[in-house]
Coordinates of C-alpha atoms and ligand atoms in Angstrom, one line a residue:
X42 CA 11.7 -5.8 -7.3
X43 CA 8.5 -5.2 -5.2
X44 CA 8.5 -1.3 -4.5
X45 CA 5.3 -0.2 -2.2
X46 CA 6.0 3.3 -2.4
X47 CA 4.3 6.9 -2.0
X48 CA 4.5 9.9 -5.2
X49 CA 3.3 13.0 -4.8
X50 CA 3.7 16.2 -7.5
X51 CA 3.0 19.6 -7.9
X52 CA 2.3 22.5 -9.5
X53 CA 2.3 25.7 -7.7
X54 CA 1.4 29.2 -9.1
X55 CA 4.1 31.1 -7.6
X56 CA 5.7 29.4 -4.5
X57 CA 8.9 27.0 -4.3
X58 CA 7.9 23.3 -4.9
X59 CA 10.3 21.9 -2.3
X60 CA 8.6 22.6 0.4
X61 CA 5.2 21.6 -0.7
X62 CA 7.0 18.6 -1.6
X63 CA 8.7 17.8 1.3
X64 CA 5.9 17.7 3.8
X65 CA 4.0 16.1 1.5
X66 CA 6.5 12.4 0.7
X67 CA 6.5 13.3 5.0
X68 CA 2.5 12.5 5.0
X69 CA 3.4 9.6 3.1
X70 CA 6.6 8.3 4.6
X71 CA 4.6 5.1 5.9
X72 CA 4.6 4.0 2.1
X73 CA 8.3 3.4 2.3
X74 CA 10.8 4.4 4.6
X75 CA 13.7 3.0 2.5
X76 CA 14.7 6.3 0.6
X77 CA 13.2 9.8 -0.2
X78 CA 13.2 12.5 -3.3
X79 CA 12.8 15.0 -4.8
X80 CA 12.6 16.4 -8.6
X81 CA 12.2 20.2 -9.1
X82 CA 12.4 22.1 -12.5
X83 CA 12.4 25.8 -12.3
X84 CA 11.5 26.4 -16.1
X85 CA 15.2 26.4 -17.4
X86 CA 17.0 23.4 -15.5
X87 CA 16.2 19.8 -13.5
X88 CA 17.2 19.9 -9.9
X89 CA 17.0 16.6 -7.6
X90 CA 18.0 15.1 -4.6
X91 CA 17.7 11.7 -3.4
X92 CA 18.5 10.2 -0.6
X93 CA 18.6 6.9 1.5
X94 CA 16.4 6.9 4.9
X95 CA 13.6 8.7 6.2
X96 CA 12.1 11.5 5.0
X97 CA 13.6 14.0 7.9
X98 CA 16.7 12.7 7.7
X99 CA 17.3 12.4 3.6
X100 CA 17.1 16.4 3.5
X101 CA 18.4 19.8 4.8
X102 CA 17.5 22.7 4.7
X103 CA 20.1 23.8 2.3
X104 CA 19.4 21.0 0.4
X105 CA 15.2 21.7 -0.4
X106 CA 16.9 25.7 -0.8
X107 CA 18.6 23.8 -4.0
X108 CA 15.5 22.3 -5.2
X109 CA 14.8 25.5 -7.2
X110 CA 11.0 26.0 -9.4
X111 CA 7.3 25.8 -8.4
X112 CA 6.6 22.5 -10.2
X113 CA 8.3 19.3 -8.9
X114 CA 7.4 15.5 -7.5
X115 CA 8.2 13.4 -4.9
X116 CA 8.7 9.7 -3.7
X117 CA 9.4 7.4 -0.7
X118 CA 10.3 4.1 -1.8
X119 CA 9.4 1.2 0.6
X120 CA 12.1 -1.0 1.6
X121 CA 12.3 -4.7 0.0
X122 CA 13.3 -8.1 1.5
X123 CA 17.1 -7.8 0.1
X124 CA 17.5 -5.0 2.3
X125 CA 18.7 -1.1 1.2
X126 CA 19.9 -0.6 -2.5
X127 CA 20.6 2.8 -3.9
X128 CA 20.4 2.1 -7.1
X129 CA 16.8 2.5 -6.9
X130 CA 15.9 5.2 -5.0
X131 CA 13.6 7.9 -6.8
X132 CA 12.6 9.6 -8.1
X133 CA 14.4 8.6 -11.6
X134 CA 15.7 12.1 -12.9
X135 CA 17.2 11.9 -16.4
X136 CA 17.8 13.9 -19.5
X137 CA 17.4 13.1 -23.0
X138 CA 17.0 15.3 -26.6
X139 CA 13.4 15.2 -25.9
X140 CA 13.7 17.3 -22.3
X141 CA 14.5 16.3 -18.6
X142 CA 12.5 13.7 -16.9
X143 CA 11.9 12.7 -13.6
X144 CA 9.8 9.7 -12.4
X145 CA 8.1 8.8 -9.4
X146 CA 7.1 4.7 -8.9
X147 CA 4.2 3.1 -7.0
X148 CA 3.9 -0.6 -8.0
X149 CA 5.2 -3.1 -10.4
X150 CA 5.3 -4.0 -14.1
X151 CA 5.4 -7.1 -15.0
X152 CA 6.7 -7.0 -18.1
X153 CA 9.7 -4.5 -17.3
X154 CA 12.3 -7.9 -19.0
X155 CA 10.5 -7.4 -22.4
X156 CA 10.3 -3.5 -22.2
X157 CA 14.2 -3.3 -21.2
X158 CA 14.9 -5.9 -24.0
X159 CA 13.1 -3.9 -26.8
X160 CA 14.9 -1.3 -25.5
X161 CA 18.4 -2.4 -25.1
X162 CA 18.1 -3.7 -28.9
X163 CA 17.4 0.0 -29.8
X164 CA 20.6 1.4 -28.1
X165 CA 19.1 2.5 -24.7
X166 CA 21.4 1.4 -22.0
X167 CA 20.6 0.9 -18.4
X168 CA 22.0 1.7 -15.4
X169 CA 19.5 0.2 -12.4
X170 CA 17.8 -3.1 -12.1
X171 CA 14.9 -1.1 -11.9
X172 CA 11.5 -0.8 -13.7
X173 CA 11.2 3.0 -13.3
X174 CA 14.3 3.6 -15.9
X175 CA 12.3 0.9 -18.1
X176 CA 9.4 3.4 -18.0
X177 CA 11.6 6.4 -18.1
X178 CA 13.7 5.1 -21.3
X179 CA 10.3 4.2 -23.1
X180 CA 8.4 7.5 -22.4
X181 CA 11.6 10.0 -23.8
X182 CA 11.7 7.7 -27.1
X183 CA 8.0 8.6 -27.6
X184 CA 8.5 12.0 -26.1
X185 CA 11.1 12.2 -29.4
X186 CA 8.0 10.9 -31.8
X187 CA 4.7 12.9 -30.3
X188 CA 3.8 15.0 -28.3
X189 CA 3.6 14.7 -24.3
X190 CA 0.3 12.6 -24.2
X191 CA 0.4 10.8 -27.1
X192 CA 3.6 9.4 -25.5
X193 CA 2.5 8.5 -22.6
X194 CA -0.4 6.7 -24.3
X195 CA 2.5 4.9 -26.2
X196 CA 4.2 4.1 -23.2
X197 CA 1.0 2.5 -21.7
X198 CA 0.2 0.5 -24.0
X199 CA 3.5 -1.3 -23.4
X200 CA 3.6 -1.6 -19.8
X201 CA 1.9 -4.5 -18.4
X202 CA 1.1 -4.5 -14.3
X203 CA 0.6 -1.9 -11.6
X204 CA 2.1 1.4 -11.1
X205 CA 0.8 4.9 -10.3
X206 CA 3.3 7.9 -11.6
X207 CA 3.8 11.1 -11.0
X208 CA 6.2 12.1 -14.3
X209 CA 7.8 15.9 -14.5
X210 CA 8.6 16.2 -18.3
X211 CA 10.5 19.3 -17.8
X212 CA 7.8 22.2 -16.3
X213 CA 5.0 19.8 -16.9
X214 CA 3.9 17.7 -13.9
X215 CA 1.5 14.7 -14.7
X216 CA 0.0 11.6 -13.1
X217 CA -1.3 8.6 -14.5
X218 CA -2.6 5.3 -12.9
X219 CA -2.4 1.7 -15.1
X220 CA -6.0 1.2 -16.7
X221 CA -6.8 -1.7 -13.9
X222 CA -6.2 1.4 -11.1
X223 CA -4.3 -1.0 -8.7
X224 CA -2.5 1.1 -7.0
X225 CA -3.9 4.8 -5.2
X226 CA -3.7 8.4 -6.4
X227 CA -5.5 11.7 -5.9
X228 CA -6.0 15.0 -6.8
X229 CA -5.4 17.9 -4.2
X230 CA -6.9 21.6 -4.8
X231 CA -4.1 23.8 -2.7
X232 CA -5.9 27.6 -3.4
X233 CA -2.6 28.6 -5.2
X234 CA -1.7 25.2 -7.4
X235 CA -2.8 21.3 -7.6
X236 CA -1.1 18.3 -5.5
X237 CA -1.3 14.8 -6.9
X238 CA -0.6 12.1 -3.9
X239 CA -0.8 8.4 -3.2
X240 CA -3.0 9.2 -0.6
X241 CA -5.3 12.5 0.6
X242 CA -3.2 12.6 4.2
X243 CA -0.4 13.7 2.1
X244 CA -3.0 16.9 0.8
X245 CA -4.4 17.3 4.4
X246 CA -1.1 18.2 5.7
X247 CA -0.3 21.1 2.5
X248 CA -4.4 22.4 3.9
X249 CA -5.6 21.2 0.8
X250 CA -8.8 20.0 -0.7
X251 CA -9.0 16.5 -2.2
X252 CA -10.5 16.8 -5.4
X253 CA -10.9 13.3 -6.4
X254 CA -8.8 10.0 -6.8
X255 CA -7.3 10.0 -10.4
X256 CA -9.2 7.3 -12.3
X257 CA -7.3 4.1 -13.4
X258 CA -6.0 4.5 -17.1
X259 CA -6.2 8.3 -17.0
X260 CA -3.8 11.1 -17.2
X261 CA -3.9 13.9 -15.3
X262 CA -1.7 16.9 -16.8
X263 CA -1.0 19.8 -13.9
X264 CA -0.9 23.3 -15.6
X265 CA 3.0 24.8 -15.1
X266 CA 1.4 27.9 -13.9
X267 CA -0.9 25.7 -11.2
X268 CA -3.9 27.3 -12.8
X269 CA -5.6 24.2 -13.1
X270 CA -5.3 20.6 -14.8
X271 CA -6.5 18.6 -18.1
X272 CA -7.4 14.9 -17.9
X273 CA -7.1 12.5 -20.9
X274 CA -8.7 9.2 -19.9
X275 CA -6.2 7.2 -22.4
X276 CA -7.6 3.9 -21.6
X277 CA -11.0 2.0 -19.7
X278 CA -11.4 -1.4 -18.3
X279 CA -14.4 -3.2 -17.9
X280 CA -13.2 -3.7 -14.5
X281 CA -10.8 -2.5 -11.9
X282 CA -8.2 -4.4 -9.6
X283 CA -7.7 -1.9 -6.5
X284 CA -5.5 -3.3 -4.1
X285 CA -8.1 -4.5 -1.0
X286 CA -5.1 -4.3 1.4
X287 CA -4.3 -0.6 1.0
X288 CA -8.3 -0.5 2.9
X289 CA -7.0 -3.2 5.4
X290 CA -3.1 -1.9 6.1
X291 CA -0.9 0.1 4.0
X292 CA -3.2 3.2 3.5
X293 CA -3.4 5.6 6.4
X294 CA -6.3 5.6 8.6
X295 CA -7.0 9.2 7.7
X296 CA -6.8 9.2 4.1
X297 CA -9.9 9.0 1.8
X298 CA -9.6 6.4 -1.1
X299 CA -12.9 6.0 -3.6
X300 CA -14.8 8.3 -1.7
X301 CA -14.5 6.7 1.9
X302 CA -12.4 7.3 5.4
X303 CA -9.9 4.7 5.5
X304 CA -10.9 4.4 9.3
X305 CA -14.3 3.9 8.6
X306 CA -13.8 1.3 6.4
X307 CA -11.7 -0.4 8.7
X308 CA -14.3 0.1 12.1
X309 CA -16.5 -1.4 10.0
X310 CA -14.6 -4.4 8.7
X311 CA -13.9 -4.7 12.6
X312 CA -17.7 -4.7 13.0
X313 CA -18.4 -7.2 10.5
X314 CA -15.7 -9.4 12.0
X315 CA -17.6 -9.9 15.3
X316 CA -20.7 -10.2 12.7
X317 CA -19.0 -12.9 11.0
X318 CA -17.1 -15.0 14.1
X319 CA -18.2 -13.7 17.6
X320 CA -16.0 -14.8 20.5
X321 CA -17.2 -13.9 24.0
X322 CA -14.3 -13.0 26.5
X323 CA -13.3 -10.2 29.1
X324 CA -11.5 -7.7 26.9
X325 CA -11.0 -7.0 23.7
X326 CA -7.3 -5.5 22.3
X327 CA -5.6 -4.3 18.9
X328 CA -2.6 -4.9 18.3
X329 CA -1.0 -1.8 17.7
X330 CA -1.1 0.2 15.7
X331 CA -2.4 -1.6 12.6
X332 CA -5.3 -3.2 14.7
X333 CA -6.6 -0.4 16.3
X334 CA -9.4 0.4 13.9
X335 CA -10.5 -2.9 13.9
X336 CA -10.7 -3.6 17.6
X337 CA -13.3 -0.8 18.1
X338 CA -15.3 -1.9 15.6
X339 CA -15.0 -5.4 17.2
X340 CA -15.9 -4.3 20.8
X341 CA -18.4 -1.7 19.9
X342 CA -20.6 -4.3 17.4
X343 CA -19.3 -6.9 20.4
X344 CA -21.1 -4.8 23.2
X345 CA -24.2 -3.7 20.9
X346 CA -25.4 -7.5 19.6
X347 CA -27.5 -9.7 21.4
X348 CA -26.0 -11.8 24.4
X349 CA -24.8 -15.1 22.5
X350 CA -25.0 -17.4 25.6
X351 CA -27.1 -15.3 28.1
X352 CA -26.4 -16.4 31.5
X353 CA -29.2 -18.1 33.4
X354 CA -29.8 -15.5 36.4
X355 CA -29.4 -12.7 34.0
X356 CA -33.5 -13.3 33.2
X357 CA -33.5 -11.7 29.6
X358 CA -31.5 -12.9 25.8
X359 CA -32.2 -9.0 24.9
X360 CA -29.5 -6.6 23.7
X361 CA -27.3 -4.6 26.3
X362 CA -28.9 -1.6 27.5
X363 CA -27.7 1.5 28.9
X364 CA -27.9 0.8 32.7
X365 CA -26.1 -2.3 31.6
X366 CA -22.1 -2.8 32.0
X367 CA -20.5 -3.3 28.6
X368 CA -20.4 -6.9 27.5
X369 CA -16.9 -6.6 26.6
X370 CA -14.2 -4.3 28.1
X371 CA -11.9 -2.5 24.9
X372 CA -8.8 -1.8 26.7
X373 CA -5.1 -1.1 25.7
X374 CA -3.4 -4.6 25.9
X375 CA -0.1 -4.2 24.3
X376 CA 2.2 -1.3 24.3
X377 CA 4.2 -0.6 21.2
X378 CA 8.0 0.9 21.1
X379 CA 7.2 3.1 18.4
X380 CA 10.8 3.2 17.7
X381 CA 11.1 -0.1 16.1
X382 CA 10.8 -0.5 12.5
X383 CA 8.9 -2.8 10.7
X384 CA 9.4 -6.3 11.9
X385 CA 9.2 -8.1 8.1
X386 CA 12.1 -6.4 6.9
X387 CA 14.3 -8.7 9.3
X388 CA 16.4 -10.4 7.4
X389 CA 16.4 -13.6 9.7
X390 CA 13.2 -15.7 11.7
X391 CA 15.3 -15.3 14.9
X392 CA 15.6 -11.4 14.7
X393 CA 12.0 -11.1 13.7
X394 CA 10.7 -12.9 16.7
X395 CA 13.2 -10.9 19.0
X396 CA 11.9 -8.1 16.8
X397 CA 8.3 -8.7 18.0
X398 CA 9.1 -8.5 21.3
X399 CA 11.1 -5.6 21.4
X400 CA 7.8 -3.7 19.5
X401 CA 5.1 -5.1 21.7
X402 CA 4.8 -5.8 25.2
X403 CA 1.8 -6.6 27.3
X404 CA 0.1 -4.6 29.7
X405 CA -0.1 -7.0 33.0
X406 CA -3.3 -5.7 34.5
X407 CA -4.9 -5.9 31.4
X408 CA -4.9 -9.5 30.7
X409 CA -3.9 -11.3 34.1
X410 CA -6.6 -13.6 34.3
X411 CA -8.4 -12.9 31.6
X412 CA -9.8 -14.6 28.4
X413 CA -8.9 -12.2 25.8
X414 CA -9.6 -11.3 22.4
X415 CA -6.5 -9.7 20.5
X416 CA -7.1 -8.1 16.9
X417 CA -4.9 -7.4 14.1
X418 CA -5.0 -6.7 10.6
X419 CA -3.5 -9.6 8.8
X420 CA -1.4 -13.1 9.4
X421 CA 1.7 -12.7 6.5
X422 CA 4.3 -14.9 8.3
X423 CA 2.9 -15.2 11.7
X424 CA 5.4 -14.3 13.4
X425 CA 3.0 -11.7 15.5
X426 CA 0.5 -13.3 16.3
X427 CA 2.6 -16.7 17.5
X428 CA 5.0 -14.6 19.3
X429 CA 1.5 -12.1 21.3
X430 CA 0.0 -15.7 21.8
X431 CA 3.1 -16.3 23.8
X432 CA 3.5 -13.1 25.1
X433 CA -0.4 -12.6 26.3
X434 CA 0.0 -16.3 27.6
X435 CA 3.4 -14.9 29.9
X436 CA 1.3 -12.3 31.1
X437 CA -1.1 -14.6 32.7
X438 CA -4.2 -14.4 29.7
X439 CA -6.0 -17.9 30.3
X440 CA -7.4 -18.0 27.0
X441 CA -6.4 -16.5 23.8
X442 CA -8.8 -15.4 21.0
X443 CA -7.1 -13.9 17.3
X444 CA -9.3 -12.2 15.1
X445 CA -7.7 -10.9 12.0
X446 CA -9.3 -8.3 9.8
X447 CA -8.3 -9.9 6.2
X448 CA -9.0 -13.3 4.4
X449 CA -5.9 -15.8 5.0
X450 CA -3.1 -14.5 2.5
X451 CA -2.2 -17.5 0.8
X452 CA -0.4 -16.2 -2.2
X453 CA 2.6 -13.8 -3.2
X454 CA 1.6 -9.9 -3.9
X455 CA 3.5 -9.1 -7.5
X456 CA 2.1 -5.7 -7.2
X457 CA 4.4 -3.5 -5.2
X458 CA 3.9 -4.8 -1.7
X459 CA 6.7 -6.7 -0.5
X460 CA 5.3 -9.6 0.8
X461 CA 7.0 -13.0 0.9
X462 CA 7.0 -16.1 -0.9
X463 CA 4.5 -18.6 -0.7
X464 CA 6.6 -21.0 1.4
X465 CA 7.0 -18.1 3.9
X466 CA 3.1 -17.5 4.0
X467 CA 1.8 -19.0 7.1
X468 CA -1.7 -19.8 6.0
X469 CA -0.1 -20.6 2.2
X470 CA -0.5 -24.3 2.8
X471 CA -2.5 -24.7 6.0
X472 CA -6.1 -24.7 6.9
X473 CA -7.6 -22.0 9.4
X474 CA -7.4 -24.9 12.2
X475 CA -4.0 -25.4 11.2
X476 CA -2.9 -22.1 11.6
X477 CA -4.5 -21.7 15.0
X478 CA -2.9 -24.3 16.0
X479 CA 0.8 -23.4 14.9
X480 CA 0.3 -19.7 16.0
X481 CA -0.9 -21.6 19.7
X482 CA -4.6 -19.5 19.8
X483 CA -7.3 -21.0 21.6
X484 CA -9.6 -19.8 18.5
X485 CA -8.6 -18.2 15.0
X486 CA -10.6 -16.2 12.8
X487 CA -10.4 -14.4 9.5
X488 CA -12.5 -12.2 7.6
X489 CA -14.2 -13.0 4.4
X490 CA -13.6 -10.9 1.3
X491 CA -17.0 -10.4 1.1
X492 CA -16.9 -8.5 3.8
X493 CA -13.9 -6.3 2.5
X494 CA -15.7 -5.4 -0.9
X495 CA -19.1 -4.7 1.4
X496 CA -17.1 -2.7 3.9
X497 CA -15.2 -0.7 0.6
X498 CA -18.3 0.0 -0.9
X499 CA -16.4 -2.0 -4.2
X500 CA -18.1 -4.3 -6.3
X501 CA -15.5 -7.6 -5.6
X502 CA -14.9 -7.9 -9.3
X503 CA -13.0 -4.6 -9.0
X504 CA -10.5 -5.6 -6.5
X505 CA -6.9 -6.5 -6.8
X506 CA -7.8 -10.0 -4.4
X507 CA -4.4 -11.8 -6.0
X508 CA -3.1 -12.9 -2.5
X509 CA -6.0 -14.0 -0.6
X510 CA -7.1 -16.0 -3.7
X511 CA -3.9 -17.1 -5.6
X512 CA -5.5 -15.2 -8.9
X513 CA -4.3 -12.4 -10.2
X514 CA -6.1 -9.3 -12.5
X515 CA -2.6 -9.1 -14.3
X516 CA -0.8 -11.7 -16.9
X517 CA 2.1 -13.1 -14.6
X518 CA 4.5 -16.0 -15.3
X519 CA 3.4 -19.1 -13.8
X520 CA 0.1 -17.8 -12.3
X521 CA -3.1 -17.4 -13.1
X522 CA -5.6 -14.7 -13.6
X523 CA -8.7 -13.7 -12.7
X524 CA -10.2 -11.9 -15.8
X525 CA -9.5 -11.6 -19.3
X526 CA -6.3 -9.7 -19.8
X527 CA -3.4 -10.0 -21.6
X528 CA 0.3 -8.9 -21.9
X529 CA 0.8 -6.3 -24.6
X530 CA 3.5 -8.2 -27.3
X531 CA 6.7 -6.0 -27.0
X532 CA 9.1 -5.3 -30.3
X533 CA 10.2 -8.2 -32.3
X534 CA 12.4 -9.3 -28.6
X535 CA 8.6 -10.1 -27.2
X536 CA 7.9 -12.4 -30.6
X537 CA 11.2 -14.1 -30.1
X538 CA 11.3 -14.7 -26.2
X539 CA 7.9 -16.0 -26.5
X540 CA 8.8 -18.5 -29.5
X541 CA 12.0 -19.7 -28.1
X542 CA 10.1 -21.0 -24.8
X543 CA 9.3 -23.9 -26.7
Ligands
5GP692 P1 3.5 -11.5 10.2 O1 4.1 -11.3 11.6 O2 2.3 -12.5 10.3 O3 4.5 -11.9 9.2 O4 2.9 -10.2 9.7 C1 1.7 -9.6 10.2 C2 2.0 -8.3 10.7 O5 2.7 -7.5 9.7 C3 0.7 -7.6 11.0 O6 0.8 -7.0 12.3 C4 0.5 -6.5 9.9 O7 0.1 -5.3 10.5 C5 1.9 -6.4 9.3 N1 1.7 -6.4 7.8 C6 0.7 -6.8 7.1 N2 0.9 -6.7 5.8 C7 2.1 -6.3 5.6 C8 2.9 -6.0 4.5 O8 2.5 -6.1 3.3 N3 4.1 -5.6 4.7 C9 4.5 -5.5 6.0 N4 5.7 -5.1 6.1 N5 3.9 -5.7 7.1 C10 2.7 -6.1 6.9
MG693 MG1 0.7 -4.7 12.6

């Protein structure tokens, strides 16, 4: 179950939550696109509704008129490789002797089999597949034993991998992020109540200020009256594992995670790319839209550096000048149907190459002729980048050039991005040359990961790097790890699933 999702929550002083809420999982419908919720609690009851589909289609506007109280979170939950299942949309809403719950997913435990064993042996009994119930059963058993944040210490200390939650224990509103931070959250100040989002976007759009991100292994407890909020930091790793690729593709452009513009981080992981393998050709292109950060970067550190072969009659090596043309032309190459969905989530090869095509097609003018440079984020399948080869090459481009803004990913994601298995991953069992020469460029290259903690202004050590290395900052079956952690041991089912495997 890989769920790359968005949650939101707040906690308003006098106005309706649903609205709030609404425009907010909107901001942050890129996350997922699969399903949308909401959870509401007006002081006295629960309300929710959760739909399959997009944001603007999930809801009406009778239907946020039902979602009664000024407290409340949200959710968009991102679609995964099997294809739609309801079973799982969010947010989890539930009620037990210890109060109503709702719960709001970003990312994936890897322990959920023990959890739901230990469980299951204490009478809890399950209704989804899923590892937000696992979370939500464990947290209103502790909820019965302690109070609210005590129990969700308890609940920590037994879940094992990624998630960021936004958790409404009746009026209460709360997020928390696992002590390695892998997946986002912030803090929003709204003037009349607090916002808690995946990403700052979702507090742009409600005209709020972003406070800060929430730090990884704390709690952040919203005030019912939206006065203010308490923090608990419950736990503290010597390191952190942020997910790299939110900075290269999931987060959007405009939000601000760890203090920096996602776009500036990108423009300059595009300018270190031209740093790091420069390619001299008539234009540069993004593919869009997921490129288009990186292409400027490209073409404006392309058009700043020094000539790298300077023509004979041209007199001087020096720099480009004003009074000089730019070295390489940044044009609009491809146009994209903005209509078409994601291209992964095609079940079949054939209708994710059709797919490709139906998203992108060249721009004639643009690339008749010409030796270009086309730019994108990342190679998963490579199923872009063979089919724009092709494409490009159609349209008359004499040569080629793919530059790719992340390291080769080589290895599954177990973290909440749905990814592929390594058979599927292009670059899983080939070398850069390799994969230049299956995708049909006339040069390849990828960034270094270097580069991405440089660009991030993170210390390497503190990334989530598990798919461009293979190692992972979490305890998974059948992998290894990159630091020294290890699976908390889970009711007496842990002791015996562990001793029966040999
Ligand atoms: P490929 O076609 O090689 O399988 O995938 C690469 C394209 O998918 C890139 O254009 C990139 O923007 C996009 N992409 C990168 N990472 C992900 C991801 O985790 N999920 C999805 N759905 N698309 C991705
Ligand atoms: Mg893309």
């Amino acid at each position: 179950m890989h769920e790359k999702c968005g949650v939101v929550g707040v906690s308003l002083t006098e106005r309706g939550a649903a609205r709030p809420l609404y425009y907010s999982i909107y901001a942050l419908q890129h996350r997922g696109q699969e399903s949308a919720g909401i959870v509401t609690h007006d002081g006295f009851q629960q309300y929710a509704h959760v739909e399959t589909g997009l944001v603007g289609d999930a809801f009406a506007a009778e239907d946020l008129d039902g979602l009664r109280g000024s407290v409340g979170i949200g959710h968009v939950r991102y679609p995964t490789s099997g294809g739609t299942d309801a079973c799982c949309a969010q947010p989890f809403s539930v009620s037990f002797k210890s109060g109503s719950l709702g719960l709001a997913h970003n990312g994936n435990l890897v322990n959920t089999d023990d959890v739901r064993a230990d469980l299951e042996e204490r009478g809890h009994a399950f209704t989804t597949q899923g590892d937000t119930e696992v979370i939500a059963h464990d947290l209103a058993h502790n909820l019965l034993e302690s109070d609210l944040v005590r129990a969700v210490k308890r609940t920590m200390d037994r879940l094992h991998g990624s998630y960021s939650l936004t958790i409404a224990h009746d009026d209460t509103v709360m997020g928390v992020r696992d002590p390695q931070g892998n997946r986002p959250l912030c803090i929003g100040d709204l003037g009349d109540g607090y916002v808690l989002a995946s990403e700052s976007a979702a507090i742009d759009t409600l005209g709020g200020d972003l406070v800060r991100d929430v730090r990884p292994g704390e709690l952040v407890v919203l005030a019912e009256d939206g006065s203010n909020f308490d923090s608990y930091q419950l736990f503290s790793s010597p390191r952190s594992a942020n997910c790299f690729f939110e900075y290269v593709y999931f987060a959007r452009p405009d939000s601000v995670i760890g203090g920096k513009l996602v776009y500036e981080v990108r423009r300059e992981l595009g300018r270190r790319l031209w740093a790091e393998s420069p390619v001299e050709t008539d234009v540069v292109m993004p593919v869009p839209d997921s490129g288009r950060a990186f292409a400027s970067g490209y073409a404006e550190a392309a058009n700043e550096k020094p000539r790298l072969d300077p023509s004979g009659d041209d007199g001087d090596a020096g720099g480009t000048t004003d009074d000089e043309e730019p070295r390489v032309e940044f044009a609009e190459g491809l146009m994209k149907n903005r209509y078409v969905g994601r291209t992964f989530i095609m079940p079949t090869q054939d209708e994710r190459e059709r797919a490709v095509r139906l998203k992108l097609n060249p721009i004639k003018s643009t690339v008749e002729g010409k030796s270009v440079t086309v730019i994108d984020d990342s190679i998963v399948r490579g199923t872009t980048s063979t089919q724009l080869v092709e494409l490009l090459k159609e349209a008359g481009a004499e040569e080629v050039h793919v530059r790719i803004g992340a390291p080769p990913i080589v290895a599954p994601c177990y973290m909440g991005i749905d990814m592929a298995s390594r058979e599927e991953l292009i670059a899983s069992d080939r070398t850069t040359e390799e994969v230049r020469d299956t995708i049909g460029a006339d040069s390849l290259a990828y960034l270094s990961i270097d580069a991405i903690a440089q660009s991030a202004g993170r210390e390497r050590a503190d990334l989530c790097l598990g798919c461009v290395t293979g190692e992972y900052p979490y305890d998974i079956d059948d992998e290894t790890t990159d630091r020294d952690v290890q699976r908390p041991a889970v009711g007496d089912s842990a002791v015996r699933a562990a001793s029966s495997d040999d």
